[in-house]
PDB file of C-alpha atoms and ligand atoms in Angstrom:
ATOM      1  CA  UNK L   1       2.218 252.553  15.248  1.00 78.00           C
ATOM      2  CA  UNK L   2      -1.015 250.882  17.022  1.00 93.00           C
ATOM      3  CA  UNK L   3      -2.141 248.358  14.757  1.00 97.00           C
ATOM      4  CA  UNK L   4      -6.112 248.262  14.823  1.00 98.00           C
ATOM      5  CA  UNK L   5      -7.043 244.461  14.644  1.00 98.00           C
ATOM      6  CA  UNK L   6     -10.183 242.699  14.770  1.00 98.00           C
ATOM      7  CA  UNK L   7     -11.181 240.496  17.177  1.00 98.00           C
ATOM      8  CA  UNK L   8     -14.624 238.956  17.473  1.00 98.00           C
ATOM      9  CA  UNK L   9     -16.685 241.455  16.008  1.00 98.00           C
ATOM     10  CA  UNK L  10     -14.983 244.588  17.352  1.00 98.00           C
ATOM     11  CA  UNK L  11     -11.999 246.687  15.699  1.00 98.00           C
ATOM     12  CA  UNK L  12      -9.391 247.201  18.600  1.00 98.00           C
ATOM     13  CA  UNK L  13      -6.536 248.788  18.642  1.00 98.00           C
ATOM     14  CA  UNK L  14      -3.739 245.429  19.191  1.00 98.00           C
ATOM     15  CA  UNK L  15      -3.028 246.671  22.842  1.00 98.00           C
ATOM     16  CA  UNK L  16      -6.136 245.413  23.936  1.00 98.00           C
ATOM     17  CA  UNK L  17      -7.117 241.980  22.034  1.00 98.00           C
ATOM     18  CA  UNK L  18      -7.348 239.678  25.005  1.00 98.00           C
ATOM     19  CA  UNK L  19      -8.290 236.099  24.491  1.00 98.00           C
ATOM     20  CA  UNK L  20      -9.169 233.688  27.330  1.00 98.00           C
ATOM     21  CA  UNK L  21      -6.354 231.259  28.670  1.00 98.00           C
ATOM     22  CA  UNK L  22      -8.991 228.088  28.198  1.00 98.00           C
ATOM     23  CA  UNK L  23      -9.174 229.272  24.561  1.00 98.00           C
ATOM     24  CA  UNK L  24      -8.894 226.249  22.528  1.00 98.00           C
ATOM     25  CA  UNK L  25      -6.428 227.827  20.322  1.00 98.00           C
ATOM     26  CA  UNK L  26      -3.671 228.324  23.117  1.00 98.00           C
ATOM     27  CA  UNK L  27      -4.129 225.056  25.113  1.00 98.00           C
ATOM     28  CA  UNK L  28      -4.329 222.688  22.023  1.00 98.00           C
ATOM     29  CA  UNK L  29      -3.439 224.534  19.104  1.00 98.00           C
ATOM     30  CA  UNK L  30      -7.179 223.447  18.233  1.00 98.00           C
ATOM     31  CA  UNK L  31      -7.292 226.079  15.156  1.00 98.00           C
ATOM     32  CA  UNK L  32      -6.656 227.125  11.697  1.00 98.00           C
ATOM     33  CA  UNK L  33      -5.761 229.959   9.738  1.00 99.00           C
ATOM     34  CA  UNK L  34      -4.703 232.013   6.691  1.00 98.00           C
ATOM     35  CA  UNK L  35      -2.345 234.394   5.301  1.00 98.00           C
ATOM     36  CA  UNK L  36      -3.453 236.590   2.688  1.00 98.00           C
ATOM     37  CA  UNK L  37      -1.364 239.026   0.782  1.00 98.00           C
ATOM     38  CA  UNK L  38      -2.171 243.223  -0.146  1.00 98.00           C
ATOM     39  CA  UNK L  39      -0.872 244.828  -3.220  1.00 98.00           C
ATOM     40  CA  UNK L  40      -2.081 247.973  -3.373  1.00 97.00           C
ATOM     41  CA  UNK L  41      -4.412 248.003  -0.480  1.00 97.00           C
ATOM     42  CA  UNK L  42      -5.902 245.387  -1.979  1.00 98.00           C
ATOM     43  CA  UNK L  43      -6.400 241.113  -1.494  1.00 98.00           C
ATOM     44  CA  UNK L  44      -4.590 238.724  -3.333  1.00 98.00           C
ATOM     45  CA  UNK L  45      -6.538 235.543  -4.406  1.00 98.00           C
ATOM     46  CA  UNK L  46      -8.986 236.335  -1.804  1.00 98.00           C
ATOM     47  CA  UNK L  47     -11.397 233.576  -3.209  1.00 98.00           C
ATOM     48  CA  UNK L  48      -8.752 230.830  -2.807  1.00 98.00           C
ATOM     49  CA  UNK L  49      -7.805 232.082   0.857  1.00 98.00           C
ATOM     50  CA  UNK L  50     -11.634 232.019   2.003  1.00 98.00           C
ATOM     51  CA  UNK L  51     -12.633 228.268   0.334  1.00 98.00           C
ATOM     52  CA  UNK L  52      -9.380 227.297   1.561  1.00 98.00           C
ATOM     53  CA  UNK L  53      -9.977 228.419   4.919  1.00 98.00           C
ATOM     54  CA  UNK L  54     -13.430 226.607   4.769  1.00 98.00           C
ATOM     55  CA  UNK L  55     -12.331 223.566   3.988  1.00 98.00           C
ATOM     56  CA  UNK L  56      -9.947 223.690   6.982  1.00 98.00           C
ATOM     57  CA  UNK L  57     -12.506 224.615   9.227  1.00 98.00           C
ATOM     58  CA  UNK L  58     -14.627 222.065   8.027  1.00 98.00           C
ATOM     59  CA  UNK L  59     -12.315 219.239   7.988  1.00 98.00           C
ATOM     60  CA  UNK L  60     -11.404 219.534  12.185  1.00 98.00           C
ATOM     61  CA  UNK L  61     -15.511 220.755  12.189  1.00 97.00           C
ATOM     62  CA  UNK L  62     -15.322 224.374  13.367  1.00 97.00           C
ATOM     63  CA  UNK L  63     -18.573 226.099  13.227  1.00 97.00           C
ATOM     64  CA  UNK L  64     -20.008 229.354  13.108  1.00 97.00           C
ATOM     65  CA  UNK L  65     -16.843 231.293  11.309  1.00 98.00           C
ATOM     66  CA  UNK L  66     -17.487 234.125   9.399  1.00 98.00           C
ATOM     67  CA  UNK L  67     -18.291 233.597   5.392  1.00 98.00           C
ATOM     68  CA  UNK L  68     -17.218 234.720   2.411  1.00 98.00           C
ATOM     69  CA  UNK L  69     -18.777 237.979   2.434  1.00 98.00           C
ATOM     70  CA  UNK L  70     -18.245 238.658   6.126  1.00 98.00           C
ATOM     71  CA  UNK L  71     -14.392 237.725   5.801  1.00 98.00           C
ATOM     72  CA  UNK L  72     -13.830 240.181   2.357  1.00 98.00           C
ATOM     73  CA  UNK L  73     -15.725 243.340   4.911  1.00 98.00           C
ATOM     74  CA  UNK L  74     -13.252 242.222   7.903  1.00 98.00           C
ATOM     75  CA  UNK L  75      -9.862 242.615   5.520  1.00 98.00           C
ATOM     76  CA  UNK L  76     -11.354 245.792   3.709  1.00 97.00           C
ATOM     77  CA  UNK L  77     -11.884 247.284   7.139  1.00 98.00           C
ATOM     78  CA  UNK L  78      -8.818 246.554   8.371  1.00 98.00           C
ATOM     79  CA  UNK L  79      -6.757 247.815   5.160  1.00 97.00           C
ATOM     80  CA  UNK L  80      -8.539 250.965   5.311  1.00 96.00           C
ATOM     81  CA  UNK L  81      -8.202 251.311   9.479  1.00 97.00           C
ATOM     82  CA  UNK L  82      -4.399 250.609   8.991  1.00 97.00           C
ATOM     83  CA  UNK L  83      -3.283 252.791   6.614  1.00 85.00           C
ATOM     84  CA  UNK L  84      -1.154 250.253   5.252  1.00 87.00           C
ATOM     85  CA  UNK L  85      -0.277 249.110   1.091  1.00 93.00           C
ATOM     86  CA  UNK L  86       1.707 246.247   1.061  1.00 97.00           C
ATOM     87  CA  UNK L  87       2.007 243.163   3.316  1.00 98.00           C
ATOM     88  CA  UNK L  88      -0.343 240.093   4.965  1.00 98.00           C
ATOM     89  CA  UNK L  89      -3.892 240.054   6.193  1.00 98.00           C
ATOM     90  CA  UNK L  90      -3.584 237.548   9.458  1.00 98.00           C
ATOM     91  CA  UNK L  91      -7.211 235.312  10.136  1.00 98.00           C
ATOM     92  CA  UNK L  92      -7.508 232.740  12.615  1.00 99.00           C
ATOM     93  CA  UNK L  93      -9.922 231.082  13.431  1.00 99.00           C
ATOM     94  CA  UNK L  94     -10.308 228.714  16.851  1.00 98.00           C
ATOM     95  CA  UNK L  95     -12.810 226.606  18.371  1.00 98.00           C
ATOM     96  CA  UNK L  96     -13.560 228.926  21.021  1.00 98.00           C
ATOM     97  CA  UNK L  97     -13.172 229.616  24.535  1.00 98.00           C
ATOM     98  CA  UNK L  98     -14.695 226.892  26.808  1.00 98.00           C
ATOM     99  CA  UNK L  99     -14.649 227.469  30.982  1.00 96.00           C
ATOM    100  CA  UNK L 100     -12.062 224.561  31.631  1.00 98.00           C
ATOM    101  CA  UNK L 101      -9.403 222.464  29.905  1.00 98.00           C
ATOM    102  CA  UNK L 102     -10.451 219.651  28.739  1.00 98.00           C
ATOM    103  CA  UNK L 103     -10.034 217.318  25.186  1.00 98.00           C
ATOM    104  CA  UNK L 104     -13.279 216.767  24.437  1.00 98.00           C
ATOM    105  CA  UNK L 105     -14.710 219.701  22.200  1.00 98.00           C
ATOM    106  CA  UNK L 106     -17.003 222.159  23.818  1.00 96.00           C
ATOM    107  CA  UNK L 107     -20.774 222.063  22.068  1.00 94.00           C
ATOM    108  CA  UNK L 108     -21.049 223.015  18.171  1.00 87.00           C
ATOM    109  CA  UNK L 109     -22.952 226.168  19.576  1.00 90.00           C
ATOM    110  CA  UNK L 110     -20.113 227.338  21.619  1.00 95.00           C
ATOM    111  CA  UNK L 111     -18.563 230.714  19.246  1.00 97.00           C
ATOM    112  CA  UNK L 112     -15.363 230.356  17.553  1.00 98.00           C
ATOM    113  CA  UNK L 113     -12.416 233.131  18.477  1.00 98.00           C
ATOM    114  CA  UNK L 114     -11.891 235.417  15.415  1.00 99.00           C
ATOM    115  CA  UNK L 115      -9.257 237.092  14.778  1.00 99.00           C
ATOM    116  CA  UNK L 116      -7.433 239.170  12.271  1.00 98.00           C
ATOM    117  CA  UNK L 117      -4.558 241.542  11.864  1.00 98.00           C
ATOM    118  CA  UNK L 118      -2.351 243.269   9.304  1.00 98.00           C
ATOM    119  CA  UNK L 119       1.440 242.701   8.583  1.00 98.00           C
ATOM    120  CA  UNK L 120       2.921 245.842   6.925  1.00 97.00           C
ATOM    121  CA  UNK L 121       5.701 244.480   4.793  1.00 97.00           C
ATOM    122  CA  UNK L 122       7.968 244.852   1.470  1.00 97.00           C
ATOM    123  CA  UNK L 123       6.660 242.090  -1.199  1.00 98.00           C
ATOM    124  CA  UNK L 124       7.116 243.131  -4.463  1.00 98.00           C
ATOM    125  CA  UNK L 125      10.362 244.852  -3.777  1.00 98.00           C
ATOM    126  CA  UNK L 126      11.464 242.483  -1.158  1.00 98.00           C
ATOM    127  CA  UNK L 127      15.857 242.400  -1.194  1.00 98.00           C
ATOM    128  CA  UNK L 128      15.313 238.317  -1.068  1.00 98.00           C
ATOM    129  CA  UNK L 129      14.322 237.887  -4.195  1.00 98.00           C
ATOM    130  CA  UNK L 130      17.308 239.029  -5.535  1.00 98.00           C
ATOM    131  CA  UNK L 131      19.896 236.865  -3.578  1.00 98.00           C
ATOM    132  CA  UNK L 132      17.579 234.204  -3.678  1.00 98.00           C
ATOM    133  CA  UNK L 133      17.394 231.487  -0.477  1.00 98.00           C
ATOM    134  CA  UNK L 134      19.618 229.060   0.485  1.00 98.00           C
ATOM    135  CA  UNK L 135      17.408 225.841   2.246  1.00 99.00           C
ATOM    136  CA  UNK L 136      18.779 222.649   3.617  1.00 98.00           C
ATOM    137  CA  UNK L 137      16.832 219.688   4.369  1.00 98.00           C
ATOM    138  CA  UNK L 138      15.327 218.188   7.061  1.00 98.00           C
ATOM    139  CA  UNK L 139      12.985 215.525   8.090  1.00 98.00           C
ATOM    140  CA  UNK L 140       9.216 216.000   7.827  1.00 98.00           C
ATOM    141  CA  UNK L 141       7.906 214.959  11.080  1.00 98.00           C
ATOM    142  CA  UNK L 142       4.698 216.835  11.412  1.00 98.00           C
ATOM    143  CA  UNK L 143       1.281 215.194  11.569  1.00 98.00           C
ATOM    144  CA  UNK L 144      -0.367 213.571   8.910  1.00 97.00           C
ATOM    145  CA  UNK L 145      -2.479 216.008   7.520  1.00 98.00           C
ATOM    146  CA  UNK L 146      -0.005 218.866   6.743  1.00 98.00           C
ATOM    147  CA  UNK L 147      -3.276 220.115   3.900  1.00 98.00           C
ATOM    148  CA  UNK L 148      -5.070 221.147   6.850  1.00 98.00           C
ATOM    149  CA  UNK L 149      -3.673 224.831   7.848  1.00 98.00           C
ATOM    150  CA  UNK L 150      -3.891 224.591  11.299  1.00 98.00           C
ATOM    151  CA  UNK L 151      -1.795 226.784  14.147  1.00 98.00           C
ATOM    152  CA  UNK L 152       0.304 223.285  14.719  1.00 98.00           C
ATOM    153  CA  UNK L 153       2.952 225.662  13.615  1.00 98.00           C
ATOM    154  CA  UNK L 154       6.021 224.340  16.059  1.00 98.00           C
ATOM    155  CA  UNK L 155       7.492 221.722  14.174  1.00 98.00           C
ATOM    156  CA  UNK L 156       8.247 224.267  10.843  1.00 98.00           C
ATOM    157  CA  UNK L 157       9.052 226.858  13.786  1.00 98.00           C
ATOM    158  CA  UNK L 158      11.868 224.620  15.029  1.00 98.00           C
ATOM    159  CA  UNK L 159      12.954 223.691  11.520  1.00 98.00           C
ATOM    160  CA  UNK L 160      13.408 227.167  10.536  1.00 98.00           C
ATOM    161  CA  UNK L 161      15.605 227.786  13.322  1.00 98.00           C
ATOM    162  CA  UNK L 162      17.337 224.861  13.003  1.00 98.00           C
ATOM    163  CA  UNK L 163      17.990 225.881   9.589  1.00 98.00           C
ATOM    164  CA  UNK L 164      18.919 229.408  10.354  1.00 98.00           C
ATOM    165  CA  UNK L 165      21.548 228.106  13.299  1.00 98.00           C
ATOM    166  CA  UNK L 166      23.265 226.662  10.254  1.00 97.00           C
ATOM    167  CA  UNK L 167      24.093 229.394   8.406  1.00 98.00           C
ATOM    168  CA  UNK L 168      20.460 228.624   5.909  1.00 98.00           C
ATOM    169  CA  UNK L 169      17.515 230.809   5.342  1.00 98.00           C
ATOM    170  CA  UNK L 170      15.170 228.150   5.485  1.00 98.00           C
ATOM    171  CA  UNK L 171      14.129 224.307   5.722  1.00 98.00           C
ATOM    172  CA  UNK L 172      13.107 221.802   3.020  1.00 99.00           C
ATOM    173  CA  UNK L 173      11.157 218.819   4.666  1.00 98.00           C
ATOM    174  CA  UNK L 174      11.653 215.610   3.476  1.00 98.00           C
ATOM    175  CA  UNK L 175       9.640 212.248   3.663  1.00 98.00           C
ATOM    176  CA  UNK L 176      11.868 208.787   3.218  1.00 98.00           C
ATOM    177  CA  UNK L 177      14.515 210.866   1.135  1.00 98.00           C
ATOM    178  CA  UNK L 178      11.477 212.713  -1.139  1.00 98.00           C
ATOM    179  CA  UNK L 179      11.044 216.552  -0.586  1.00 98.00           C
ATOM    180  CA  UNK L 180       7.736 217.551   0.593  1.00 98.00           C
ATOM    181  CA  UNK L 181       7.541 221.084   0.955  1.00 98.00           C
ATOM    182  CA  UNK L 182       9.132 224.217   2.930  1.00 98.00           C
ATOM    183  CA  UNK L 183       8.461 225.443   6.475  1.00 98.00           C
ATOM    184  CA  UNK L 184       5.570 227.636   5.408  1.00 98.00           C
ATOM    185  CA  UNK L 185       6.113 227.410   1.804  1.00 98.00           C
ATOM    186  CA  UNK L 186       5.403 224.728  -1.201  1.00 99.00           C
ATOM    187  CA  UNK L 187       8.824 223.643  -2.959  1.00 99.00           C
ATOM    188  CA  UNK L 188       9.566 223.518  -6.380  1.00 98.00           C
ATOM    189  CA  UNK L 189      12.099 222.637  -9.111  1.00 98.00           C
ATOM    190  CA  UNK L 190      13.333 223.305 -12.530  1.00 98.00           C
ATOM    191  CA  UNK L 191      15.629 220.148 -13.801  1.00 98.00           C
ATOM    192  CA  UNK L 192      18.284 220.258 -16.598  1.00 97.00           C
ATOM    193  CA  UNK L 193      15.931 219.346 -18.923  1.00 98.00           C
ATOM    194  CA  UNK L 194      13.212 222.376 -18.284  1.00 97.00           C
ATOM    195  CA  UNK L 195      10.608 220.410 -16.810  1.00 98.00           C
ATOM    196  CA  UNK L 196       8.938 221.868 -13.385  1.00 98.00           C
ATOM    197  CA  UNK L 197       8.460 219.342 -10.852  1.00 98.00           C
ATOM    198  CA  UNK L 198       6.580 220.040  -8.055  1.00 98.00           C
ATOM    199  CA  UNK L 199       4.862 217.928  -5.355  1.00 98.00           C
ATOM    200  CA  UNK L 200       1.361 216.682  -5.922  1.00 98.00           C
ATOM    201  CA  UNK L 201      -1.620 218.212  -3.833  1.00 98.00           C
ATOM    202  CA  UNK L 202      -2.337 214.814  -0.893  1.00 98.00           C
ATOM    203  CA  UNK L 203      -2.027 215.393   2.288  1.00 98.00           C
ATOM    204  CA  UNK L 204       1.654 215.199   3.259  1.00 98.00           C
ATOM    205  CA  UNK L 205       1.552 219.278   2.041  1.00 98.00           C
ATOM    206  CA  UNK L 206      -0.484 222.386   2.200  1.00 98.00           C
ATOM    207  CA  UNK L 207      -2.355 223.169  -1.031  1.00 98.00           C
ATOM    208  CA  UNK L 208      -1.067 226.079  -1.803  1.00 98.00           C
ATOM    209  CA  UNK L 209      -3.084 229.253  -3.308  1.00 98.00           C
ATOM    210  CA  UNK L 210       0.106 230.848  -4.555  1.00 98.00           C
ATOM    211  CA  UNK L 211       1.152 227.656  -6.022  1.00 98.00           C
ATOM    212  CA  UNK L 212      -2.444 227.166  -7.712  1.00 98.00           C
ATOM    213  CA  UNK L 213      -1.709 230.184  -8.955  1.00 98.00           C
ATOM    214  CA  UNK L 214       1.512 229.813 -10.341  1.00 98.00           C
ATOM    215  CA  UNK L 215       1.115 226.859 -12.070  1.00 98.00           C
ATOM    216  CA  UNK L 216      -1.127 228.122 -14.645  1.00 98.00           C
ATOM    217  CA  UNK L 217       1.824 230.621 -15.389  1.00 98.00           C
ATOM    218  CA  UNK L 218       4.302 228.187 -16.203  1.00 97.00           C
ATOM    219  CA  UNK L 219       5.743 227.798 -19.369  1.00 95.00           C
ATOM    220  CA  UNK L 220       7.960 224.540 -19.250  1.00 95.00           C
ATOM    221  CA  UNK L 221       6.626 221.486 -18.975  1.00 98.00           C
ATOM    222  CA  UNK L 222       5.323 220.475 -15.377  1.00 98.00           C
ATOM    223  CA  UNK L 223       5.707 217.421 -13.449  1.00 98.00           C
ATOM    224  CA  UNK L 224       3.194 216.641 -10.492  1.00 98.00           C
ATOM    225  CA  UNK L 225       5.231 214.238  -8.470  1.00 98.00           C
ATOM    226  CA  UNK L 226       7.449 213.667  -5.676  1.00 98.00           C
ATOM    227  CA  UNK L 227      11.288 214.711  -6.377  1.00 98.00           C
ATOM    228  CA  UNK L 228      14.112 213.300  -4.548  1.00 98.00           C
ATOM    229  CA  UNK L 229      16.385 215.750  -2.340  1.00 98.00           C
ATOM    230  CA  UNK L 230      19.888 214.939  -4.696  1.00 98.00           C
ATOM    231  CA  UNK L 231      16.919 215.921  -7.364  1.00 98.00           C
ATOM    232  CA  UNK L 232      16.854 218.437  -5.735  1.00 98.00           C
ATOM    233  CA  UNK L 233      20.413 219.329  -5.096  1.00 98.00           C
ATOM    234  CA  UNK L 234      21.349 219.070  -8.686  1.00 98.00           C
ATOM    235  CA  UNK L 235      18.977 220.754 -10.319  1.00 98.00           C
ATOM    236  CA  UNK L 236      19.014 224.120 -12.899  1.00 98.00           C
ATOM    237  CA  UNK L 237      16.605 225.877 -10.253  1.00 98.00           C
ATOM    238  CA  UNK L 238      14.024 226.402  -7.659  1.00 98.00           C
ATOM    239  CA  UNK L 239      12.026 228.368  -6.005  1.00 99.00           C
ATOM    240  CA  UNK L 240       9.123 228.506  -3.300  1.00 99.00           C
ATOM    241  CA  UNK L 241       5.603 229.769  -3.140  1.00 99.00           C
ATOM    242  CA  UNK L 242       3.572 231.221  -0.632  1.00 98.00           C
ATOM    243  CA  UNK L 243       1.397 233.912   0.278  1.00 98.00           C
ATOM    244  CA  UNK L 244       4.116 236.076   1.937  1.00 97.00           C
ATOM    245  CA  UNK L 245       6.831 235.790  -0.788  1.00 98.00           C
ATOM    246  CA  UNK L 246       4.884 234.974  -3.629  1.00 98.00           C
ATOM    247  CA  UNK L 247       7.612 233.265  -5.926  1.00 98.00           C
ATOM    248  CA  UNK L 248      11.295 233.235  -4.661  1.00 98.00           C
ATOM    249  CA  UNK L 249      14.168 231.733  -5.603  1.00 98.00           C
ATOM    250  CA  UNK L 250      15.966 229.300  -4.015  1.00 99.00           C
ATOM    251  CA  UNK L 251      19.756 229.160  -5.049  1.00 98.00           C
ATOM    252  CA  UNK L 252      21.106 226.860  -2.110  1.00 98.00           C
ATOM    253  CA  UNK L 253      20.353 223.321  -1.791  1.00 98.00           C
ATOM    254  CA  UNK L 254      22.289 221.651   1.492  1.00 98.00           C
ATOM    255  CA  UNK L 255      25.254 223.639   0.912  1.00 98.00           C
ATOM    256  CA  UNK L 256      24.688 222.682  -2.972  1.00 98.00           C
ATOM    257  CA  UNK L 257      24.844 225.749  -6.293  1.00 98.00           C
ATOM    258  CA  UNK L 258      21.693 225.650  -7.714  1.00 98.00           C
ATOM    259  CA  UNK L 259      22.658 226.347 -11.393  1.00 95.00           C
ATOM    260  CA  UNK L 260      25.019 229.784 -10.759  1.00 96.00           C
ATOM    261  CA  UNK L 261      23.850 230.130  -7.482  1.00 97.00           C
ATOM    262  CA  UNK L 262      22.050 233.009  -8.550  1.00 98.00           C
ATOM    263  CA  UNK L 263      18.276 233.564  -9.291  1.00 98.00           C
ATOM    264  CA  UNK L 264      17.329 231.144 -12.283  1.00 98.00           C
ATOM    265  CA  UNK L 265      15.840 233.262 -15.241  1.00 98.00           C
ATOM    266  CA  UNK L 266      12.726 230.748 -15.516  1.00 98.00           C
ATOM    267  CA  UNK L 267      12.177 231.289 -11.853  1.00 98.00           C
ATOM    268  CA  UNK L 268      12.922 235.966 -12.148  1.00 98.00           C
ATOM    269  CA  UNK L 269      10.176 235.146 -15.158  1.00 98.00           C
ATOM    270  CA  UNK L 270       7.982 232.941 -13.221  1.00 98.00           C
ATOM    271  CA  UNK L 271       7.641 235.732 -10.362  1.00 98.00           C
ATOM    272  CA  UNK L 272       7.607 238.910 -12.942  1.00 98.00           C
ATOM    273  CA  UNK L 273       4.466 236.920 -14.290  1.00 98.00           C
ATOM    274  CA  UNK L 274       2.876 236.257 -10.737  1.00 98.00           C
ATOM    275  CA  UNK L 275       3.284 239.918  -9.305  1.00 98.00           C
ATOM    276  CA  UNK L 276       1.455 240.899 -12.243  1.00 98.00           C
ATOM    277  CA  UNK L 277      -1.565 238.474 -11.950  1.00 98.00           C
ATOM    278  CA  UNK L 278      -1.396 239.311  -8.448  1.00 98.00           C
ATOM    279  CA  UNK L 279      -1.949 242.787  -8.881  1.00 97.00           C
ATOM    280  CA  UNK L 280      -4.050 242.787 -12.027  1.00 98.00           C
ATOM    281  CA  UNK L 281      -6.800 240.240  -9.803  1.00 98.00           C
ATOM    282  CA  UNK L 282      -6.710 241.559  -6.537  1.00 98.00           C
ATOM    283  CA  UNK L 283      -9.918 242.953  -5.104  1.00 95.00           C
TER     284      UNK L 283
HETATM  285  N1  PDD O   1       2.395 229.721   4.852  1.00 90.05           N
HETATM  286  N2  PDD O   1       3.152 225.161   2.805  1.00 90.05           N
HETATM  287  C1  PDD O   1       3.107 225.540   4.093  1.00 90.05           C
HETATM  288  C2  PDD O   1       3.513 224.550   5.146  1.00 90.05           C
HETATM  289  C3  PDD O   1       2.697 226.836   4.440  1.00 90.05           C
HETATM  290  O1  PDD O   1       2.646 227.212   5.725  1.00 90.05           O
HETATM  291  C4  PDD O   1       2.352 227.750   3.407  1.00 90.05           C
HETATM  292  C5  PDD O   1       1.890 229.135   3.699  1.00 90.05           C
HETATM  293  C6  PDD O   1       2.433 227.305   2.068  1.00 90.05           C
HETATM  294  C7  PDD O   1       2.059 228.188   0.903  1.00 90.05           C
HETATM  295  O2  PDD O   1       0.684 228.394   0.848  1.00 90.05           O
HETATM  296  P1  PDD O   1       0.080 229.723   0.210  1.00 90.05           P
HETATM  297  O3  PDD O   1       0.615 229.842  -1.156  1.00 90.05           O
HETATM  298  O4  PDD O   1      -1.403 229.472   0.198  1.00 90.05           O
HETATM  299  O5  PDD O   1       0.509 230.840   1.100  1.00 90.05           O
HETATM  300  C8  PDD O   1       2.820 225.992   1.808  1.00 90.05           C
HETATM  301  C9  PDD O   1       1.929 231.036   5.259  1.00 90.05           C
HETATM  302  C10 PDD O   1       2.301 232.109   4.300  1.00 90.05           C
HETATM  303  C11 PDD O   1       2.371 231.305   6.686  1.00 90.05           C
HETATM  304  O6  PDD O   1       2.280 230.367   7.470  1.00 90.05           O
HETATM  305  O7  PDD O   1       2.771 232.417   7.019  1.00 90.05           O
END
């Protein structure tokens, strides 16, 4: 089925979005963006998805994106134009479409290119989360400000490949031997003692909304800080967080069990609780 998107104040049907090739967001990945989840036809931690995106924008100094109030009428729109329940709400946001290439930034004035689209997909019910993932690790070699959610998306593109060539769902990043986070989702773990450890918000990762979210949930003992990858190899579980698969298990660590090698019972709790919040707050 068409999908009806929007694209700089218009609803189009996807077949005929065009963008310019001097747009910023093609020739320098000059951009940022957000994934926000629908339960229900409705938005998941919409509030944390809009000052998040704000703070992106402001930190590389876009201007002129919509606000608050203008974003929440764009994803309504679009839920009720798509006839679709479950699944991602798509924004980016770039710095606009000057008449040449060139690296210094077009005038403040100049519009941004808005976009936004809907991903029709299985969350709650998703098969995943009952295997659970299996990750190995790999070097994090993006930039330095992986907090910023910008379209720089190759590096965790190739990763994710990479990790999927070797038999792996995913990729685990690490820096000097210390797990980061994963290719488009924050890492976490549950040692043999019961204490969640999970990466504290600088700018080596993305601060998460589902893991803001999550946290708050938690019932053992949490550990802001850095955890090492044989940390993370031997430990009773873990799981991810994101937008797109809220809280999943991970039960493969480089080719390591992860307790049973089956979805930890902290971690089945820990995204019981979340799906709940997520569908008793959305708006
Ligand atoms: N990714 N870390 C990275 C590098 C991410 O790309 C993401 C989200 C997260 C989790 O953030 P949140 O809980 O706010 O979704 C952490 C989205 C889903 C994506 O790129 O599709």
């Amino acid at each position: 089925m068409t999908r009806i998107i929007y694209l700089n104040g218009q609803y189009i049907p996807e077949t005929e979005g065009k963008v310019s090739v001097f747009d910023r967001g093609f020739l320098f990945s000059d951009s940022v963006y957000e994934v926000v989840s629908v339960l229900d036809r409705k938005l998941v931690d919409f509030e944390g998805h809009v000052q998040r995106l704000a703070r992106s924008l402001s930190e590389i100094g876009i201007e002129g994106a919509p606000d608050a109030h203008a974003w929440l009428g764009i994803c309504r729109e679009l839920v009720s134009r798509n006839a679709f329940e479950e699944g991602m709400i798509y924004w980016q946001v770039t710095r606009g479409t000057p008449d040449d290439r060139d690296f210094v930034f077009p005038p403040t004035d100049m519009p941004p290119t808005v976009l936004a689209f809907t991903q029709s997909r299985t969350l709650v019910n998703n098969p995943v989360a009952e295997r659970g993932l299996s990750v190995v690790t790999v070097p994090d070699l993006r930039w330095g400000r992986a907090d910023i959610k910008t379209t720089q998306l190759l590096y965790a593109s190739l990763m994710k490949n990479a990790a999927i060539g070797q038999g792996a769902d995913d990729a685990w990043m690490e820096r000097d031997g210390w797990i980061t986070e994963g290719s488009a989702q924050n890492a976490h773990i549950i040692n043999r003692d019961g204490v969640l450890i999970t990466h504290p918000l600088n700018r080596e990762i993305l601060h998460g909304i589902t893991r803001a979210a999550v946290l708050p949930l938690v019932v053992q003992r949490i550990e802001e800080r850095p955890f090492s990858v044989s940390e993370a190899e031997q430990a009773a579980e873990a799981f991810v967080s994101s937008a797109s698969g809220f809280v999943m298990p991970v039960v493969r660590i480089n080719g390591y069990a992860i307790g049973d090698g089956k979805p930890g019972s902290a971690t089945v709790q820990l995204r019981n609780a979340y799906i709940e919040w997520a569908r008793r707050t959305a708006k």
